Amino acid sequence: MVVKGEESDKILELFLKIGLDERTARNTIANNKVTANLTAVIHEAALANGCDRAIGNFLYTVATKYPANALVHRPKLLEYVVSSKIKTPAQLEAAFSFLSNVASEEFKRNEFEEACGVGVEVSLEELTQTVNEIFEENKAVILERRYRTNVGELFGSIRKKHPWADPKMAKQLVDAKMYELLGERTAADDEKPSKKKEKKEKPAKVEKAVVDETPAQPSEEELNPFSIFPAPEDNIKVHTEVFFSNGSVLRCCNTRERLDNHLKVTGGRVFTRFPPEPNGYLHIGHAKAMFVDFGLAKERGGCCYLRYDDTNPEAEKKEYINHIEEIVQWMGWEPFKITYTSDYFPELYELAVELIRRGHAYVDHQTPEEIKEYREKKMNSPWRDRPIAESLKLFDDMKRGLIEEGKATLRMKQDMQSDNFNMYDLIAYRIKFTPHPHAGDKWCIYPSYDYAHCIVDSLENITHSLCTLEFETRRASYYWLLHVLDLYQPYVWEYSRLNVTNTVMSKRKLNYIVTNKYVDGWDDPRLMTLAGLRRRGVTSTAINSFVRGIGITRSDCSMIRLDRLEYHIREELNKTAPRVLVVLHPLKVVITNLESGSVLDLDAKKWPDARTDDTSAFYKVPFSNVVYIERSDFRMKDSKDYYGLAPGKSALLRYAFPIKCTDVILADDKETVLEIRAEYDASKKSKPKGVLHWVAEPSPGSYPLKIEVRLFDKLFNSENPAELDNWLTDLNPNSKVVVTTAYAVPSLGYFTVDKDSTAEKLVFNRTVTLKDTYSKGGK
């Protein structure tokens, strides 16, 4: 079977629909056997119209690894894959093993599901307990070997107990436990152990079958997410091909001479860049980009630039520039150097002139509408073949401000008949009579992102140019431009974009709801901006833990649930933020059998699992004859499934005493509860099931600390509001609730002081709720 022409295009489209990237799809088509198998698998699964990438990857694995002796049962396996009843690589491998043994014999569904762990869900609590137990068993060895510990053996022990657990979550827990036990990795941890010279006596050979019981170890990529990237000295290999409509192919790579010159400048070190455009505040997606760019440089002992991509003066502000620099430092990253694309405007201009001289650019006079129309029809501009000398003069006129804005652009002469629309003679320069926030009023022509980005990468000797997958189709233009200018070519790699549910990540949409006051500024705690998360009380450590747990692969473009982020926030707060008592809607309780004016100092735990012998894990709270409980913790009518306070019923005041309601003071309407009378059990002999939060009057007649509390919820009701036509109507009207009369002890744990606080009014934002929905779902 040889796939050609139109048939090849159809198969390529089919493979792209199931989530394969274009390179993998083309390589697959080159293998006739795999092409035939994968095509058959897609149709058996009834997914010719496409599916998400995770399922598509499983289809590819089925096409390449399914046992040939059990083809009759392949459609049954695909049913489990499509319905996500089989959703992990371990389950799929177990299915292959089971079906290989069954061959063409009867398929027994119950036995198959048991063998593959169908329906088995391992909760986060179970997995955490197992990891803690395994670390306790191996604690002495881990402390001795530190980061040289064979982590694969630890993963193997986890798999033995929970073969169907989420491997990513297992890795995350192991990483966190290693850090908790050992702290930061030191230089000594990275030293290679000295080889022992003494010879070991060879054991006698035993003629018998040996069963390999070594558990499968996690991949190097799982242990070190940056291991997938090549070394700078390897950037001489062809890793991208650009296909032209005339049949020619550009195989992108550096010459040996060009690479050697680059390595002399960099000393062979890794150089990356974090290149935000200063047209808004950074959001959590940028946290992932920082983790990738700064993280790779740090892991390899290299350098990372903070480079402002400031090619559009109309959208950029000094406020955004200052914010970006400050938030990068808050996130824990230290730039090697702070640069601006505008720093290179002179070099970019001279290279544009050279591009014209070489016949690869021309001055065009088409309007934006005409450019769009000609691109759609794959037609050349009428000015595409004008003389080089004419374009050189016109470009100089553009630079000197002699041509009106919108009357001319400089376009790259690429390939208007290409299958890649990012090769349709992209604009390199446009006229804008707008002062630049960094370069001032020196320039009236500004380079485009597509022109400037790759050139500045080359000028800064970037070794790894890393960006999100939506830029993948621009790779052809990136390398074409560097090739025709004979410039050094960085290694380009794209990773999946970070999308979080119940919010919007588009800067355009964020800017709209900020400027139209749907939220309270760029740092509104309901936004997924890093400034908003910080104002909410989220730490940079929690954010970095979240993005590391997601990984930096290309394979998963799904929405990440908000409660997964909240899980990491909660994990961090449990370690760093002491819990204290807060009552949002106070209801007064007078304890009648405790003398008025009597105040007892009680010990309260800062953390739920605080050790009783650790005095630093406790704080003092006053207990008096007047306390306040949550209004929702009292009912006039009791029920079996209710554990709060009711007339004649007892409940435990956390860290204090059991109390029993003896009387209720009602308002004139005979419904509103004004006050409760109760007696406390000083002996603590009674053991009520309900446990209540409370705050006491610290002294007779003085109220507890009165505060304003802001409670935040999801900003949007839908998980993916960006997909909605009327996305603004999906805003959650209850995303912010302000409680103005809350009571608290002087220090709050899961709440953070807001910048709106004054000496007369303290304002706290709730960072996250105590309730954890992510770990319960085990997702």
CSV table of N, CA, C and O in Angstrom, one decimal, residues 607-674:
chain,number,residue,atom,x,y,z
A,607,TRP,N,-2.3,23.7,63.2
A,607,TRP,CA,-2.5,22.8,62.1
A,607,TRP,C,-3.2,21.6,62.6
A,607,TRP,O,-3.1,21.1,63.8
A,608,PRO,N,-4.1,21.0,61.8
A,608,PRO,CA,-4.9,19.8,62.3
A,608,PRO,C,-4.1,18.7,62.8
A,608,PRO,O,-4.5,18.0,63.8
A,609,ASP,N,-2.9,18.4,62.2
A,609,ASP,CA,-2.1,17.2,62.6
A,609,ASP,C,-1.0,17.6,63.5
A,609,ASP,O,0.0,17.0,63.6
A,610,ALA,N,-1.2,18.8,64.2
A,610,ALA,CA,-0.1,19.2,65.1
A,610,ALA,C,0.2,18.2,66.2
A,610,ALA,O,-0.7,17.6,66.8
A,611,ARG,N,1.5,18.1,66.5
A,611,ARG,CA,1.9,17.1,67.6
A,611,ARG,C,1.7,17.8,68.9
A,611,ARG,O,2.0,19.0,69.1
A,612,THR,N,1.2,17.0,69.8
A,612,THR,CA,0.9,17.6,71.2
A,612,THR,C,2.1,18.1,71.9
A,612,THR,O,2.0,19.0,72.8
A,613,ASP,N,3.3,17.6,71.6
A,613,ASP,CA,4.5,18.0,72.3
A,613,ASP,C,5.2,19.1,71.6
A,613,ASP,O,6.3,19.5,72.1
A,614,ASP,N,4.6,19.7,70.6
A,614,ASP,CA,5.2,20.8,69.9
A,614,ASP,C,4.5,22.1,70.3
A,614,ASP,O,3.4,22.4,69.7
A,615,THR,N,5.0,22.8,71.2
A,615,THR,CA,4.4,24.0,71.7
A,615,THR,C,4.2,25.1,70.6
A,615,THR,O,3.3,25.9,70.7
A,616,SER,N,5.1,25.1,69.6
A,616,SER,CA,5.0,26.1,68.6
A,616,SER,C,3.8,25.9,67.6
A,616,SER,O,3.5,26.8,66.8
A,617,ALA,N,3.2,24.7,67.7
A,617,ALA,CA,2.1,24.4,66.8
A,617,ALA,C,0.8,24.8,67.5
A,617,ALA,O,-0.3,24.4,66.9
A,618,PHE,N,0.8,25.5,68.6
A,618,PHE,CA,-0.4,25.9,69.3
A,618,PHE,C,-0.5,27.4,69.5
A,618,PHE,O,0.6,28.0,69.5
A,619,TYR,N,-1.6,28.0,69.6
A,619,TYR,CA,-1.8,29.4,70.0
A,619,TYR,C,-2.9,29.5,71.0
A,619,TYR,O,-3.7,28.6,71.1
A,620,LYS,N,-2.9,30.6,71.7
A,620,LYS,CA,-3.9,30.8,72.8
A,620,LYS,C,-5.1,31.5,72.3
A,620,LYS,O,-5.0,32.4,71.5
A,621,VAL,N,-6.3,31.0,72.7
A,621,VAL,CA,-7.5,31.7,72.4
A,621,VAL,C,-8.3,31.9,73.7
A,621,VAL,O,-8.3,31.0,74.6
A,622,PRO,N,-8.9,33.1,73.9
A,622,PRO,CA,-9.7,33.3,75.1
A,622,PRO,C,-11.0,32.6,75.0
A,622,PRO,O,-11.7,32.6,74.0
A,623,PHE,N,-11.5,32.1,76.2
A,623,PHE,CA,-12.8,31.5,76.3
A,623,PHE,C,-13.5,32.2,77.4
A,623,PHE,O,-13.0,32.1,78.6
A,624,SER,N,-14.6,32.8,77.1
A,624,SER,CA,-15.4,33.5,78.2
A,624,SER,C,-16.8,33.1,78.2
A,624,SER,O,-17.2,32.2,77.4
A,625,ASN,N,-17.6,33.8,79.0
A,625,ASN,CA,-19.0,33.4,79.1
A,625,ASN,C,-19.9,33.9,77.9
A,625,ASN,O,-21.1,33.6,77.8
A,626,VAL,N,-19.3,34.7,77.0
A,626,VAL,CA,-19.9,35.1,75.8
A,626,VAL,C,-19.1,34.7,74.6
A,626,VAL,O,-18.0,35.1,74.4
A,627,VAL,N,-19.7,33.8,73.8
A,627,VAL,CA,-19.0,33.4,72.5
A,627,VAL,C,-19.9,33.6,71.4
A,627,VAL,O,-21.1,33.8,71.6
A,628,TYR,N,-19.4,33.5,70.2
A,628,TYR,CA,-20.2,33.7,69.0
A,628,TYR,C,-19.9,32.5,68.1
A,628,TYR,O,-18.8,32.1,67.9
A,629,ILE,N,-21.0,31.9,67.6
A,629,ILE,CA,-20.9,30.8,66.7
A,629,ILE,C,-21.5,31.2,65.3
A,629,ILE,O,-22.1,32.2,65.2
A,630,GLU,N,-21.3,30.3,64.3
A,630,GLU,CA,-21.9,30.6,63.0
A,630,GLU,C,-23.4,30.5,63.1
A,630,GLU,O,-23.9,29.5,63.7
A,631,ARG,N,-24.2,31.4,62.6
A,631,ARG,CA,-25.6,31.4,62.6
A,631,ARG,C,-26.2,30.1,62.0
A,631,ARG,O,-27.2,29.6,62.4
A,632,SER,N,-25.5,29.6,61.0
A,632,SER,CA,-25.9,28.4,60.3
A,632,SER,C,-25.7,27.1,61.1
A,632,SER,O,-26.2,26.1,60.8
A,633,ASP,N,-25.0,27.3,62.2
A,633,ASP,CA,-24.7,26.1,63.1
A,633,ASP,C,-25.8,25.9,64.2
A,633,ASP,O,-25.6,25.2,65.1
A,634,PHE,N,-26.9,26.7,64.1
A,634,PHE,CA,-28.0,26.6,65.0
A,634,PHE,C,-29.3,26.4,64.3
A,634,PHE,O,-29.6,27.1,63.3
A,635,ARG,N,-30.2,25.5,64.8
A,635,ARG,CA,-31.5,25.3,64.2
A,635,ARG,C,-32.5,25.2,65.4
A,635,ARG,O,-32.2,24.7,66.5
A,636,MET,N,-33.7,25.7,65.1
A,636,MET,CA,-34.7,25.6,66.1
A,636,MET,C,-35.3,24.1,66.2
A,636,MET,O,-35.7,23.6,67.2
A,637,LYS,N,-35.2,23.4,65.0
A,637,LYS,CA,-35.7,22.1,64.9
A,637,LYS,C,-34.6,21.1,64.6
A,637,LYS,O,-33.8,21.3,63.6
A,638,ASP,N,-34.4,20.1,65.5
A,638,ASP,CA,-33.3,19.2,65.3
A,638,ASP,C,-33.7,18.1,64.4
A,638,ASP,O,-34.9,17.9,64.1
A,639,SER,N,-32.7,17.4,63.9
A,639,SER,CA,-32.9,16.2,63.0
A,639,SER,C,-31.7,15.2,63.2
A,639,SER,O,-30.7,15.6,63.7
A,640,LYS,N,-31.9,14.0,62.8
A,640,LYS,CA,-30.9,13.0,63.0
A,640,LYS,C,-29.6,13.2,62.2
A,640,LYS,O,-28.5,12.9,62.7
A,641,ASP,N,-29.8,13.8,61.0
A,641,ASP,CA,-28.6,14.1,60.2
A,641,ASP,C,-28.0,15.5,60.4
A,641,ASP,O,-27.1,15.9,59.6
A,642,TYR,N,-28.4,16.1,61.5
A,642,TYR,CA,-27.9,17.5,61.8
A,642,TYR,C,-27.0,17.4,63.0
A,642,TYR,O,-27.4,16.8,64.1
A,643,TYR,N,-25.8,18.0,62.9
A,643,TYR,CA,-24.8,17.9,64.1
A,643,TYR,C,-24.5,19.2,64.7
A,643,TYR,O,-23.6,19.3,65.5
A,644,GLY,N,-25.3,20.2,64.3
A,644,GLY,CA,-25.1,21.5,65.0
A,644,GLY,C,-25.9,21.6,66.3
A,644,GLY,O,-26.3,20.6,66.9
A,645,LEU,N,-26.0,22.9,66.7
A,645,LEU,CA,-26.7,23.1,68.0
A,645,LEU,C,-28.2,23.3,67.8
A,645,LEU,O,-28.6,23.9,66.8
A,646,ALA,N,-29.0,22.9,68.8
A,646,ALA,CA,-30.5,23.0,68.7
A,646,ALA,C,-30.9,23.0,70.2
A,646,ALA,O,-30.2,22.7,71.1
A,647,PRO,N,-32.2,23.5,70.4
A,647,PRO,CA,-32.7,23.5,71.8
A,647,PRO,C,-32.6,22.1,72.4
A,647,PRO,O,-33.0,21.1,71.9
A,648,GLY,N,-31.9,22.1,73.6
A,648,GLY,CA,-31.8,20.8,74.3
A,648,GLY,C,-30.7,19.9,73.8
A,648,GLY,O,-30.5,18.8,74.3
A,649,LYS,N,-30.0,20.4,72.8
A,649,LYS,CA,-28.9,19.6,72.2
A,649,LYS,C,-27.5,20.1,72.5
A,649,LYS,O,-27.4,21.3,72.7
A,650,SER,N,-26.5,19.2,72.4
A,650,SER,CA,-25.1,19.6,72.7
A,650,SER,C,-24.3,19.6,71.5
A,650,SER,O,-24.6,18.9,70.5
A,651,ALA,N,-23.2,20.4,71.5
A,651,ALA,CA,-22.2,20.4,70.4
A,651,ALA,C,-20.9,20.8,71.1
A,651,ALA,O,-20.9,21.5,72.1
A,652,LEU,N,-19.8,20.4,70.4
A,652,LEU,CA,-18.5,20.7,71.0
A,652,LEU,C,-18.0,22.0,70.3
A,652,LEU,O,-18.0,22.1,69.1
A,653,LEU,N,-17.5,22.9,71.2
A,653,LEU,CA,-16.8,24.1,70.7
A,653,LEU,C,-15.3,23.7,70.4
A,653,LEU,O,-14.7,23.2,71.4
A,654,ARG,N,-14.9,23.8,69.2
A,654,ARG,CA,-13.6,23.2,68.8
A,654,ARG,C,-12.5,23.8,69.8
A,654,ARG,O,-12.4,25.0,70.0
A,655,TYR,N,-11.6,22.9,70.3
A,655,TYR,CA,-10.5,23.2,71.2
A,655,TYR,C,-11.0,23.6,72.6
A,655,TYR,O,-10.2,24.0,73.4
A,656,ALA,N,-12.3,23.6,72.8
A,656,ALA,CA,-12.9,24.1,74.1
A,656,ALA,C,-13.7,23.0,74.8
A,656,ALA,O,-13.2,21.9,75.1
A,657,PHE,N,-15.0,23.3,75.0
A,657,PHE,CA,-15.8,22.5,75.8
A,657,PHE,C,-17.1,22.2,75.1
A,657,PHE,O,-17.6,22.9,74.2
A,658,PRO,N,-17.8,21.1,75.5
A,658,PRO,CA,-19.1,20.8,75.0
A,658,PRO,C,-20.1,21.9,75.6
A,658,PRO,O,-19.9,22.2,76.8
A,659,ILE,N,-21.1,22.3,74.8
A,659,ILE,CA,-22.1,23.2,75.4
A,659,ILE,C,-23.5,22.7,75.0
A,659,ILE,O,-23.6,22.0,74.0
A,660,LYS,N,-24.4,22.9,75.9
A,660,LYS,CA,-25.8,22.5,75.6
A,660,LYS,C,-26.8,23.7,75.6
A,660,LYS,O,-26.7,24.5,76.5
A,661,CYS,N,-27.6,23.7,74.6
A,661,CYS,CA,-28.5,24.9,74.5
A,661,CYS,C,-29.6,24.7,75.5
A,661,CYS,O,-30.3,23.7,75.5
A,662,THR,N,-29.8,25.7,76.3
A,662,THR,CA,-30.9,25.6,77.4
A,662,THR,C,-32.0,26.6,77.1
A,662,THR,O,-33.1,26.4,77.7
A,663,ASP,N,-31.7,27.6,76.3
A,663,ASP,CA,-32.8,28.6,76.1
A,663,ASP,C,-32.5,29.4,74.8
A,663,ASP,O,-31.3,29.5,74.4
A,664,VAL,N,-33.5,30.0,74.2
A,664,VAL,CA,-33.3,30.7,73.0
A,664,VAL,C,-34.1,32.1,73.1
A,664,VAL,O,-35.3,32.1,73.5
A,665,ILE,N,-33.4,33.1,72.8
A,665,ILE,CA,-34.0,34.5,72.9
A,665,ILE,C,-34.4,34.9,71.4
A,665,ILE,O,-33.5,35.0,70.6
A,666,LEU,N,-35.7,35.1,71.2
A,666,LEU,CA,-36.2,35.4,69.9
A,666,LEU,C,-36.5,36.9,69.8
A,666,LEU,O,-36.8,37.6,70.8
A,667,ALA,N,-36.6,37.4,68.6
A,667,ALA,CA,-37.0,38.8,68.3
A,667,ALA,C,-38.5,38.9,68.4
A,667,ALA,O,-39.2,37.9,68.6
A,668,ASP,N,-39.0,40.1,68.2
A,668,ASP,CA,-40.5,40.3,68.3
A,668,ASP,C,-41.3,39.5,67.3
A,668,ASP,O,-42.4,39.2,67.5
A,669,ASP,N,-40.6,39.2,66.1
A,669,ASP,CA,-41.3,38.4,65.1
A,669,ASP,C,-41.4,36.9,65.5
A,669,ASP,O,-42.0,36.1,64.7
A,670,LYS,N,-40.8,36.5,66.7
A,670,LYS,CA,-40.9,35.2,67.2
A,670,LYS,C,-40.2,34.1,66.3
A,670,LYS,O,-40.4,32.9,66.4
A,671,GLU,N,-39.4,34.6,65.3
A,671,GLU,CA,-38.7,33.7,64.4
A,671,GLU,C,-37.2,34.0,64.4
A,671,GLU,O,-36.4,33.0,64.4
A,672,THR,N,-36.8,35.2,64.4
A,672,THR,CA,-35.4,35.6,64.3
A,672,THR,C,-34.7,35.3,65.7
A,672,THR,O,-35.2,35.8,66.7
A,673,VAL,N,-33.6,34.5,65.6
A,673,VAL,CA,-32.9,34.2,66.9
A,673,VAL,C,-31.9,35.3,67.2
A,673,VAL,O,-31.0,35.6,66.4
A,674,LEU,N,-32.1,35.9,68.3
A,674,LEU,CA,-31.2,37.0,68.8
A,674,LEU,C,-30.0,36.5,69.6
A,674,LEU,O,-28.9,37.0,69.5
